[in-house]
Short mmCIF file of C-alpha atoms and ligand atoms in Angstrom, two decimals:
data_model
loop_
_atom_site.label_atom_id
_atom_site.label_comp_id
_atom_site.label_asym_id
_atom_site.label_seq_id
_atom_site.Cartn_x
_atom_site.Cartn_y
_atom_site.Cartn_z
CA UNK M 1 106.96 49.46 -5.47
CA UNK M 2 108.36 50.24 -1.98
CA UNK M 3 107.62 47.81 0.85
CA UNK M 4 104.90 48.66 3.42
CA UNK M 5 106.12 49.99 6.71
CA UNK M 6 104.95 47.73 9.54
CA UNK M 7 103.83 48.94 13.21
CA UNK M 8 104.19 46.64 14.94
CA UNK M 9 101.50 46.78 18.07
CA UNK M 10 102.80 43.27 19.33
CA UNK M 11 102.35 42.65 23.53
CA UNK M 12 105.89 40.12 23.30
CA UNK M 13 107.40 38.92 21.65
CA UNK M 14 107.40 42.40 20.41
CA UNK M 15 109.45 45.08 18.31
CA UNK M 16 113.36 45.30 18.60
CA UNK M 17 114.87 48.50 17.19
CA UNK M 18 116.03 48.05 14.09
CA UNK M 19 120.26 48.93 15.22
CA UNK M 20 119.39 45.97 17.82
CA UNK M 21 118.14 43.57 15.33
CA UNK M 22 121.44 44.49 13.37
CA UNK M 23 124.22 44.12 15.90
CA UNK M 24 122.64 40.87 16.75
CA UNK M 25 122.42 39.84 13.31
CA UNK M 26 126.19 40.63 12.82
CA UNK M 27 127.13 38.49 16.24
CA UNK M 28 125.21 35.62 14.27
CA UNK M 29 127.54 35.84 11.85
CA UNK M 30 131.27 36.53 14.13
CA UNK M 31 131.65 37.82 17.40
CA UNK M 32 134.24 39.95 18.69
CA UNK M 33 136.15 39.44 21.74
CA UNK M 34 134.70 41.66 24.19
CA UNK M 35 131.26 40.26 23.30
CA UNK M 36 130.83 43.55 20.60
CA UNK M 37 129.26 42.54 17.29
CA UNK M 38 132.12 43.89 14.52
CA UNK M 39 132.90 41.20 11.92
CA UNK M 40 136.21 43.00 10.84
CA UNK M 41 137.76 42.13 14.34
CA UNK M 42 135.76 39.24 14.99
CA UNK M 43 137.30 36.00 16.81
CA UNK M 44 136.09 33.19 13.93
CA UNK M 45 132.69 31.88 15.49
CA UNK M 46 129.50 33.13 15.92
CA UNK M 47 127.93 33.95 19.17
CA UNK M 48 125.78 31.20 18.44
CA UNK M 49 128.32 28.63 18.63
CA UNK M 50 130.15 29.73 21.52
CA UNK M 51 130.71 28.00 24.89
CA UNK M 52 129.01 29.94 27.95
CA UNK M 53 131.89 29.15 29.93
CA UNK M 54 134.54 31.11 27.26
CA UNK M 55 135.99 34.56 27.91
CA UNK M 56 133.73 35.95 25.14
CA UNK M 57 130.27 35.23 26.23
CA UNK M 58 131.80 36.00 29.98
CA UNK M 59 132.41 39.34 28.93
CA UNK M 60 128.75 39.69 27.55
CA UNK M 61 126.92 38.32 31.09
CA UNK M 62 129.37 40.39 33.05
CA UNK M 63 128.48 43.70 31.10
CA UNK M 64 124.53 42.62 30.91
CA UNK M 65 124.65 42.38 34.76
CA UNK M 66 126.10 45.66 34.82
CA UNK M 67 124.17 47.42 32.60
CA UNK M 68 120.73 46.48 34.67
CA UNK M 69 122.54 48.26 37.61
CA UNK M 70 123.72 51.33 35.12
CA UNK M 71 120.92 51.69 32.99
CA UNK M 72 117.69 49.96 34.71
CA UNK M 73 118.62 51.57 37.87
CA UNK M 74 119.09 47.45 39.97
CA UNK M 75 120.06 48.84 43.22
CA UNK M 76 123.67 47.48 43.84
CA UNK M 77 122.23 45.30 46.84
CA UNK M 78 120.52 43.01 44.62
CA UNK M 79 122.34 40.17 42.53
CA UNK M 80 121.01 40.24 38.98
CA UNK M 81 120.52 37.11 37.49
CA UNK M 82 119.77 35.94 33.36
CA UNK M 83 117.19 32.40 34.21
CA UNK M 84 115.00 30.47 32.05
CA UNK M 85 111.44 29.38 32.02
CA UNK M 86 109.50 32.82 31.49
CA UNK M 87 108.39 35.45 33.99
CA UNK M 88 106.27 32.33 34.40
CA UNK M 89 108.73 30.09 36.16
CA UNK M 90 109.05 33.21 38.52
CA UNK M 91 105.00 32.79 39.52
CA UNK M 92 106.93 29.58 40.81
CA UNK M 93 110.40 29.92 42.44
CA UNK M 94 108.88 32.94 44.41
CA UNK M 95 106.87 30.67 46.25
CA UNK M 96 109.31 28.33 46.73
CA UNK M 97 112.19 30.64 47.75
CA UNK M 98 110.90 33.70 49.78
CA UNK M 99 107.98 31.42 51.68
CA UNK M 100 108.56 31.34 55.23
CA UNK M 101 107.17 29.31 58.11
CA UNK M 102 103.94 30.15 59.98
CA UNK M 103 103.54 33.12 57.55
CA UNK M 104 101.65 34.08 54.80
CA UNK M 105 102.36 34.75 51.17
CA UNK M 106 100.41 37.87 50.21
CA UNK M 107 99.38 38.66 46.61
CA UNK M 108 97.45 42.23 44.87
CA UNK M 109 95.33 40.78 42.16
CA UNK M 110 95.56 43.05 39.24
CA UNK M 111 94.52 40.58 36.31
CA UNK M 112 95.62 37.41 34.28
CA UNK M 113 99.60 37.24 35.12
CA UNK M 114 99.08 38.41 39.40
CA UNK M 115 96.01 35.67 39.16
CA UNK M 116 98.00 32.96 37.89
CA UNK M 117 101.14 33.83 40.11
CA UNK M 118 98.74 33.30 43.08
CA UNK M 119 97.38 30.02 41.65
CA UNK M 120 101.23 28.84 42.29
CA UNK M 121 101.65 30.30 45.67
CA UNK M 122 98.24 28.32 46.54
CA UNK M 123 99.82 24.55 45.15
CA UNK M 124 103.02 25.64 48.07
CA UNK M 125 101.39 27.13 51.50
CA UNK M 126 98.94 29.76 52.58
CA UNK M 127 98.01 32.41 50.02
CA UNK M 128 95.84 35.28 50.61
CA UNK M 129 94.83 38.01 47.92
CA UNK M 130 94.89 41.44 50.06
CA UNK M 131 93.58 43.76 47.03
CA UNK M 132 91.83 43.17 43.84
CA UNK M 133 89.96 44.83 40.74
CA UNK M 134 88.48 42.25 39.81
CA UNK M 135 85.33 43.31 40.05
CA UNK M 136 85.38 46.13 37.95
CA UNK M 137 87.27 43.93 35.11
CA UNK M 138 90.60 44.80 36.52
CA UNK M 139 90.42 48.48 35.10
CA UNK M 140 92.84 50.31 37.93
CA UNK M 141 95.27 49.85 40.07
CA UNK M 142 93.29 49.01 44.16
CA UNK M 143 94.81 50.69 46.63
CA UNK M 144 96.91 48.46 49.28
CA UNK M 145 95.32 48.11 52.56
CA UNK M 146 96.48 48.95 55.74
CA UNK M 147 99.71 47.37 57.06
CA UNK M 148 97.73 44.87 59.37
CA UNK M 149 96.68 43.06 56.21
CA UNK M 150 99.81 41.73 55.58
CA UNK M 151 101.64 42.03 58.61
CA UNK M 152 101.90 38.26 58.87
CA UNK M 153 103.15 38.30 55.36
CA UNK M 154 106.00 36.69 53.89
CA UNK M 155 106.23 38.66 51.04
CA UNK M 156 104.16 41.00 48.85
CA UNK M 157 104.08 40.37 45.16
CA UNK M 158 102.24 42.56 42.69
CA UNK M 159 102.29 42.98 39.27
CA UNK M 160 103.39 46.49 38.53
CA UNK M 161 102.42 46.56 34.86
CA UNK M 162 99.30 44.73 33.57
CA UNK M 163 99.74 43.89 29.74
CA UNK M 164 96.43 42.17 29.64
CA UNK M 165 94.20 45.09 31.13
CA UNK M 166 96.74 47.85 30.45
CA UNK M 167 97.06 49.18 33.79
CA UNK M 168 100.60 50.31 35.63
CA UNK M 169 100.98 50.93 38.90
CA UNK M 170 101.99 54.49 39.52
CA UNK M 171 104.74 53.81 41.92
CA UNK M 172 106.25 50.83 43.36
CA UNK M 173 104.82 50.48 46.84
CA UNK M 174 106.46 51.13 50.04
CA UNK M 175 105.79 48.27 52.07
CA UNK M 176 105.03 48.82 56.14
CA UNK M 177 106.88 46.80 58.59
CA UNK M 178 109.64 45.32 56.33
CA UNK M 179 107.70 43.17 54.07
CA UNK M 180 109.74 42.07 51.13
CA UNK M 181 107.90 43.40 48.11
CA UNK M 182 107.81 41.37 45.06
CA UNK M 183 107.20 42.96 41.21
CA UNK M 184 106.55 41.39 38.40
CA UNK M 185 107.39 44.16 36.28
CA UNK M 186 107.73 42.25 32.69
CA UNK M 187 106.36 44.76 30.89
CA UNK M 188 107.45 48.23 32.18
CA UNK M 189 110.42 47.45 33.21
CA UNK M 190 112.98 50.10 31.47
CA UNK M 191 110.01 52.08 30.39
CA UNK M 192 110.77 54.83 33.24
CA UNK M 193 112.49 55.33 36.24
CA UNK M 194 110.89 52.68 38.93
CA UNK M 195 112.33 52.31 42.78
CA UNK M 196 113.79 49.33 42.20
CA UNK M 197 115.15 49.67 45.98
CA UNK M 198 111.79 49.18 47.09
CA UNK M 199 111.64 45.85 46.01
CA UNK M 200 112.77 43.09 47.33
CA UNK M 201 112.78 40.72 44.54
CA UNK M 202 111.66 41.78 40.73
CA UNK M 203 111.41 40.25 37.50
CA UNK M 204 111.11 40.79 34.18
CA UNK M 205 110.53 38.04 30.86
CA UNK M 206 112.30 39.39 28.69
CA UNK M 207 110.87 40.24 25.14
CA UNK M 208 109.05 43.24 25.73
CA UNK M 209 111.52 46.07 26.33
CA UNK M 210 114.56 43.69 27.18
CA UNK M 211 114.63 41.70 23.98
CA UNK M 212 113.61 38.38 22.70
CA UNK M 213 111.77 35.33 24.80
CA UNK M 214 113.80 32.89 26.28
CA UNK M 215 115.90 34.87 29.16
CA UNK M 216 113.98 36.40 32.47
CA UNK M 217 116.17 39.02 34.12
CA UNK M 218 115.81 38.65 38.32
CA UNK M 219 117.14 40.31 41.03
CA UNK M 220 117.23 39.56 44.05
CA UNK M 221 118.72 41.65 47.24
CA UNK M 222 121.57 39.49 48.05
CA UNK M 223 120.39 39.01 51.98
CA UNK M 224 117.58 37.41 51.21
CA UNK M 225 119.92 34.46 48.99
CA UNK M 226 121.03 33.47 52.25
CA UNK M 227 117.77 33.02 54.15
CA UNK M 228 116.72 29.75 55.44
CA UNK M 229 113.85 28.28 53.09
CA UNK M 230 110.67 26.27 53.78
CA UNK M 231 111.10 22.93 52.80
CA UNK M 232 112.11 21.32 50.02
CA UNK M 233 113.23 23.27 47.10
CA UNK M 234 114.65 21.64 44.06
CA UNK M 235 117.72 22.93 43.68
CA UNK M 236 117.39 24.22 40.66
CA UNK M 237 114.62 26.38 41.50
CA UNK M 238 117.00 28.18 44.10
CA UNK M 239 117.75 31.63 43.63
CA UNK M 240 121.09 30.63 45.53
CA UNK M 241 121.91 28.29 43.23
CA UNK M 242 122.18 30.73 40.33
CA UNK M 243 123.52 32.82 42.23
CA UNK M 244 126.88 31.13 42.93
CA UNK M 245 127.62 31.25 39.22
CA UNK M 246 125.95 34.09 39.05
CA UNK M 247 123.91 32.70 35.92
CA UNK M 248 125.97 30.07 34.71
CA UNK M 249 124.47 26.93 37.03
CA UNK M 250 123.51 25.24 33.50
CA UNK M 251 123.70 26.52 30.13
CA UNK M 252 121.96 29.64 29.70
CA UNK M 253 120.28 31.08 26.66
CA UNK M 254 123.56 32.83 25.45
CA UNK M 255 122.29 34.55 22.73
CA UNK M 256 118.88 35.93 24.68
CA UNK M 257 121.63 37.12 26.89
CA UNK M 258 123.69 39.18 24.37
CA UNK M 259 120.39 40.49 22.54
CA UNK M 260 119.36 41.77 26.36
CA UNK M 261 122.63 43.21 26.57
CA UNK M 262 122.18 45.35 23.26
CA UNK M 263 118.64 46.48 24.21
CA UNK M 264 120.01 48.15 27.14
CA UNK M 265 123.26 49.39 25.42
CA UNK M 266 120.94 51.52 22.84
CA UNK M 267 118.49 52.20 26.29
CA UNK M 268 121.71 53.67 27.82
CA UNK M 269 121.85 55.61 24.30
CA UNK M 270 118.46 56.94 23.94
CA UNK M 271 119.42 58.67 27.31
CA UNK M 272 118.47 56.15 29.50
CA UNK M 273 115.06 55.55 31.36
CA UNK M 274 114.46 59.22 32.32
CA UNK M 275 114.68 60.30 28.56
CA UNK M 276 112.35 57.11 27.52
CA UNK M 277 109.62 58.16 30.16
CA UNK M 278 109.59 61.68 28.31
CA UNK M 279 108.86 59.60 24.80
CA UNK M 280 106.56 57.13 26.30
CA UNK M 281 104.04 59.63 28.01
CA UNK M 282 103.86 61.51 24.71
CA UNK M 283 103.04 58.18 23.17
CA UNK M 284 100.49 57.05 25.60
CA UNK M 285 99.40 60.53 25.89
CA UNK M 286 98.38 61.27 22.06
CA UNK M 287 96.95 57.95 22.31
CA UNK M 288 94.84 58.08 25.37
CA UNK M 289 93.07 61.29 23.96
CA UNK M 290 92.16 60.19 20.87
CA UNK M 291 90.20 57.27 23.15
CA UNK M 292 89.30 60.20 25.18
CA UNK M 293 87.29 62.15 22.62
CA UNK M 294 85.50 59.47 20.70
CA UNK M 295 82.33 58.67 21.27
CA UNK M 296 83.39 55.50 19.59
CA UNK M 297 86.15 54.14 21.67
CA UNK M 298 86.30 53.32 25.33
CA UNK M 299 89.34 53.00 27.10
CA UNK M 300 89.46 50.00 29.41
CA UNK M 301 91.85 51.50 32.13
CA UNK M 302 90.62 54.11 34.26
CA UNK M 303 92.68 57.59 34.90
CA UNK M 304 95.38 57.07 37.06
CA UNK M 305 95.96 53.84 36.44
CA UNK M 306 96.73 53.91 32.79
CA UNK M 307 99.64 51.86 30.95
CA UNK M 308 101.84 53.88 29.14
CA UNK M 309 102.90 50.34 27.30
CA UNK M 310 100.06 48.97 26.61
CA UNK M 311 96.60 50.57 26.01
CA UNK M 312 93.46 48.54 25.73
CA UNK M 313 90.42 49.36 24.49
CA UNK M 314 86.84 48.78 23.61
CA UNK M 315 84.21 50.01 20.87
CA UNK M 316 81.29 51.31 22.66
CA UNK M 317 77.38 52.52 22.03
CA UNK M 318 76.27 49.71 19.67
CA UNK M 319 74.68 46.32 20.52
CA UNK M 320 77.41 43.21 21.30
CA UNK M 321 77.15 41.76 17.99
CA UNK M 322 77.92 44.71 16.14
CA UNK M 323 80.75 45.99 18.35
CA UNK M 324 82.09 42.61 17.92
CA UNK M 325 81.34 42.64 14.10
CA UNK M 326 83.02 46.45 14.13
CA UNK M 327 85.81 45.57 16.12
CA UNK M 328 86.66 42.79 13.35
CA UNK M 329 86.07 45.65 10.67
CA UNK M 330 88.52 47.67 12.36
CA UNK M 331 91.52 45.40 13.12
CA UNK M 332 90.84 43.79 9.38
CA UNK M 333 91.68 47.26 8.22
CA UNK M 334 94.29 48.33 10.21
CA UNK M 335 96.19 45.22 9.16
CA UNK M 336 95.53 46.39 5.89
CA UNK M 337 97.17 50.22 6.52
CA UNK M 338 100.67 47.68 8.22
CA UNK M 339 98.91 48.31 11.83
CA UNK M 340 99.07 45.08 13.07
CA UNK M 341 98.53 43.33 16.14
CA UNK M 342 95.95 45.05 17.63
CA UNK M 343 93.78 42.33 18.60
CA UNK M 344 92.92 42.46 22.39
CA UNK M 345 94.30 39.52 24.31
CA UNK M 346 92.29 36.27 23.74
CA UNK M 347 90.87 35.86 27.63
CA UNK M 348 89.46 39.76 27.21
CA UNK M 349 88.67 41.09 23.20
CA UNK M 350 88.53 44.59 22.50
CA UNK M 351 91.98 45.76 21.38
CA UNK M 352 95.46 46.34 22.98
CA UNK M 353 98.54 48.74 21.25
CA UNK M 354 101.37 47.56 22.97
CA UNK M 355 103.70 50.91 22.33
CA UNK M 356 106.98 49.13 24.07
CA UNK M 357 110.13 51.62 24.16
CA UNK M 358 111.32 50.59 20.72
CA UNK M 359 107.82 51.64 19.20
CA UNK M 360 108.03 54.92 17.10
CA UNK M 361 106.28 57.95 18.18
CA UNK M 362 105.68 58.29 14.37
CA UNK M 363 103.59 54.99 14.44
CA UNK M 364 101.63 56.48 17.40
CA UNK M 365 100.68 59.01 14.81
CA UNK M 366 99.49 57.20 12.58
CA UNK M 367 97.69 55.12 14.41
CA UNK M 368 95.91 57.71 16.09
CA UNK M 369 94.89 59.63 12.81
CA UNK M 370 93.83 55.50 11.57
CA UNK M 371 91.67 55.86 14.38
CA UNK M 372 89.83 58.79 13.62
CA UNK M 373 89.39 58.29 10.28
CA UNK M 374 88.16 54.64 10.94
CA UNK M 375 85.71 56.31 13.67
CA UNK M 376 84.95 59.50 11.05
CA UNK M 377 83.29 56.76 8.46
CA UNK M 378 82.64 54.18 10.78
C1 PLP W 401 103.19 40.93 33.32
C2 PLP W 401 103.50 39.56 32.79
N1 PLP W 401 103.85 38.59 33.65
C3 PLP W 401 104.13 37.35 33.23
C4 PLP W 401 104.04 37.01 31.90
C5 PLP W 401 104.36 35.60 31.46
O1 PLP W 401 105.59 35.62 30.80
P1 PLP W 401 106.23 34.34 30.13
O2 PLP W 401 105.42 34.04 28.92
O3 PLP W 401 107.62 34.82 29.83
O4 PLP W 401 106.21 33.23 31.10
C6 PLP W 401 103.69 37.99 30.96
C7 PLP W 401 103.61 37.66 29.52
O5 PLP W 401 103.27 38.44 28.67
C8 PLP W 401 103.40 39.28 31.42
O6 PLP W 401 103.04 40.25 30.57
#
C-alpha cells in the first residue's frame, strides 16, 4: 500500500521542501568545503560537528548574509545578522537598542505577536499603541494615523504579517518625519517582494519560510549600530555586539544557519520572491473563494487585509456549540484525508492553513475541493 501524502498546514515550525530537507540531510552526514552538501567531495565531518569559527561554516554565514541581500531583497545599508532566542527575543532587544531619551516607543497593535512586543517595550520606557484592531478581533490591517501621532516617536514597530489572525499588511509603511520603522515580518518574509528599505530594523524567526526554529534573521541599517543607547543594555542584547562578528559573538546555531542558507538557495531557484508572489496569490486566491462562496465558512480577515500565508477561518450560521462540535468534525476528518494542522491557534479557535512558500499549489487543491465536499454533506 502506498504511503499517504501529507499537507502539511503547519503555522512554524512548518514545511521545508523536500530538495531542502535533502541537502541538509546530506550535510548531516559530510560537508563540503564551501559549505555545499555533496558527500563525494566532502571534508570528513558533518556540519554538525563543525567549529563556527572554521573556514567551512564561514563560508556558509558569509553566503547566508549574502543571499538575504540577493534574494530577500536586505537593502545593502543594513547589516544582516543570524541571533538566537526567537522573533521573541526581538519583542526585547528592540526596546532596549533603538529606545531613545525623552521619546516614545510607538507600537500598531495588529494581534497576539505586536501585543506581546508592546508588553516588552512597556517593562523598558514609555510605550504608546498609535493603531489597533482590536476591537473588531484584529480582522484588518488599521490605518496609521497622522504623522503627529508619532512624531515624538522613537521608533515604529508593526507586525507586517499576522499568523494568528491572518492578516498582512499590504505595504510596508512609509514613515513621516524619519521615524525608524520596525517589522516584524516572521511570517511573510520571502513570500513577495517587501520594501525592505523602508525599514529601519526587521526581523524574521526563522521556521516559516526561512527554515527550521532556532535562528532569527535581523537587519539592521548599519547607522543606527552606532547610535548612542538609553541606559543599560546587556551586552549581549546589543545589536552592535553581533555586529562586530557579524554573528559569531557566541556560538551560533550553525546548522539553523546552513538550513536558512538552503531555503533561500532553492528561493533564488524558484525565481526568487517576484516568481513566489505569482504562486502564493494563486494559493491564497483559490483559497479565499472557496471561503468566499460558502455559506458555511467565514473568513476571519477582511478584504484588503488578507494573508496570503496564512488564512483563518470560522464555521458560521449554527449555534456555538455546534460550530464548535462541527469544527471538531471537520479538522477530525481532514486529518483523516493527510490535511493536517488546521486547528486555529489556541488563544482564537476556528481554523488557520498556513500555505508558507514551500506549500504545494496541488495541496491548495485539495484542500479546497476537502472543503466543499465537507460543506456539500455537512
Ligand atoms: C509574527 C510572529 N512574531 C513573533 C513570533 C514568535 O516567534 P518565536 O517563537 O520564534 O519567538 C511568531 C511565532 O509564530 C510570529 O508568527
Amino acid at each position: 500500500m502506498s504511503k499517504q501524502v501529507i499537507r502539511n498546514f503547519s503555522a512554524g515550525p512548518a514545511i521545508l521542501p523536500q530538495s531542502v530537507c535533502a541537502r541538509a540531510a546530506e550535510a548531516i552526514q559530510e560537508l563540503r568545503e564551501d559549505g555545499h552538501a555533496v558527500a563525494a567531495d566532502g571534508i570528513g565531518l558533518s556540519v554538525l560537528e563543525i567549529s563556527h569559527r572554521s573556514p567551512a561554516y564561514e563560508a556558509i554565514n558569509d553566503e547566508a548574509e549574502r543571499l538575504c541581500h540577493e534574494v530577500l531583497g536586505v537593502p545593502e545599508t543594513h547589516q544582516v545578522l543570524f541571533l538566537q532566542g526567537g522573533a521573541s527575543l526581538q519583542f526585547v532587544m528592540v526596546p532596549f537598542n533603538l529606545r531613545q531619551e525623552g521619546k516614545v516607543a510607538c507600537y500598531v497593535d495588529t494581534g497576539n505577536w505586536s501585543s506581546k512586543a508592546v508588553d516588552e517595550s512597556r517593562l523598558l520606557g514609555e510605550t504608546r499603541v498609535i493603531a489597533s484592531s482590536a476591537e473588531s478581533g484584529h480582522d484588518h490591517i488599521p490605518e496609521l494615523p497622522a504623522a503627529e501621532a508619532y512624531a515624538d516617536a522613537s521608533y515604529v514597530h508593526i507586525t507586517s504579517n499576522n499568523t494568528v489572525r491572518g492578516t498582512e499588511f499590504v505595504e510596508l509603511p512609509v514613515l513621516a518625519g524619519g521615524v525608524p520603522l520596525v517589522v516584524d515580518c516572521s511570517s511573510h518574509i520571502g513570500s513577495r517582494p517587501l520594501a525592505f528599505s523602508r525599514a529601519a530594523l526587521g526581523y524574521a524567526g526563522a521556521q516559516k519560510n526561512l527554515g527550521p526554529s532556532g535562528v532569527t534573521l535581523v537587519f539592521i541599517r548599519k547607522d543606527l549600530l552606532a547610535r548612542p543607547l538609553a541606559g543599560v543594555v546587556p551586552r549581549y542584547l546589543r545589536y552592535a555586539t553581533h555586529a562586530k562578528t557579524p554573528s559569531l559573538y557566541n556560538t551560533p546555531n550553525t546548522f539553523g544557519v546552513l538550513v536558512l542558507k538552503l531555503m533561500l538557495e532553492w528561493l533564488r531557484d524558484q525565481g526568487g520572491v517576484a516568481a513566489m508572489e505569482e504562486l502564493n496569490r494563486r494559493k491564497a486566491g483559490a483559497l479565499y473563494n472557496v471561503l468566499e462562496d460558502s455559506s458555511l465558512y467565514t473568513p476571519h480577515a477582511r478584504p484588503g487585509s488578507r494573508s496570503l500565508m496564512n488564512v483563518t477561518w470560522t464555521l458560521g450560521g449554527a449555534p456555538e456549540d455546534e460550530r464548535a462540535a462541527m469544527t471538531k468534525r471537520l479538522l477530525a476528518a481532514a486529518d483523516a484525508a493527510g490535511l493536517v494542522n488546521l486547528k486555529g491557534h489556541r488563544t482564537v479557535g476556528g481554523l488557520r492553513a498556513s500555505i508558507y512558500n514551500a506549500f504545494p499549489e496541488e495541496g491548495v487543491r485539495e484542500l479546497c475541493d476537502f472543503l466543499r465536499e465537507f460543506e456539500r454533506t455537512a
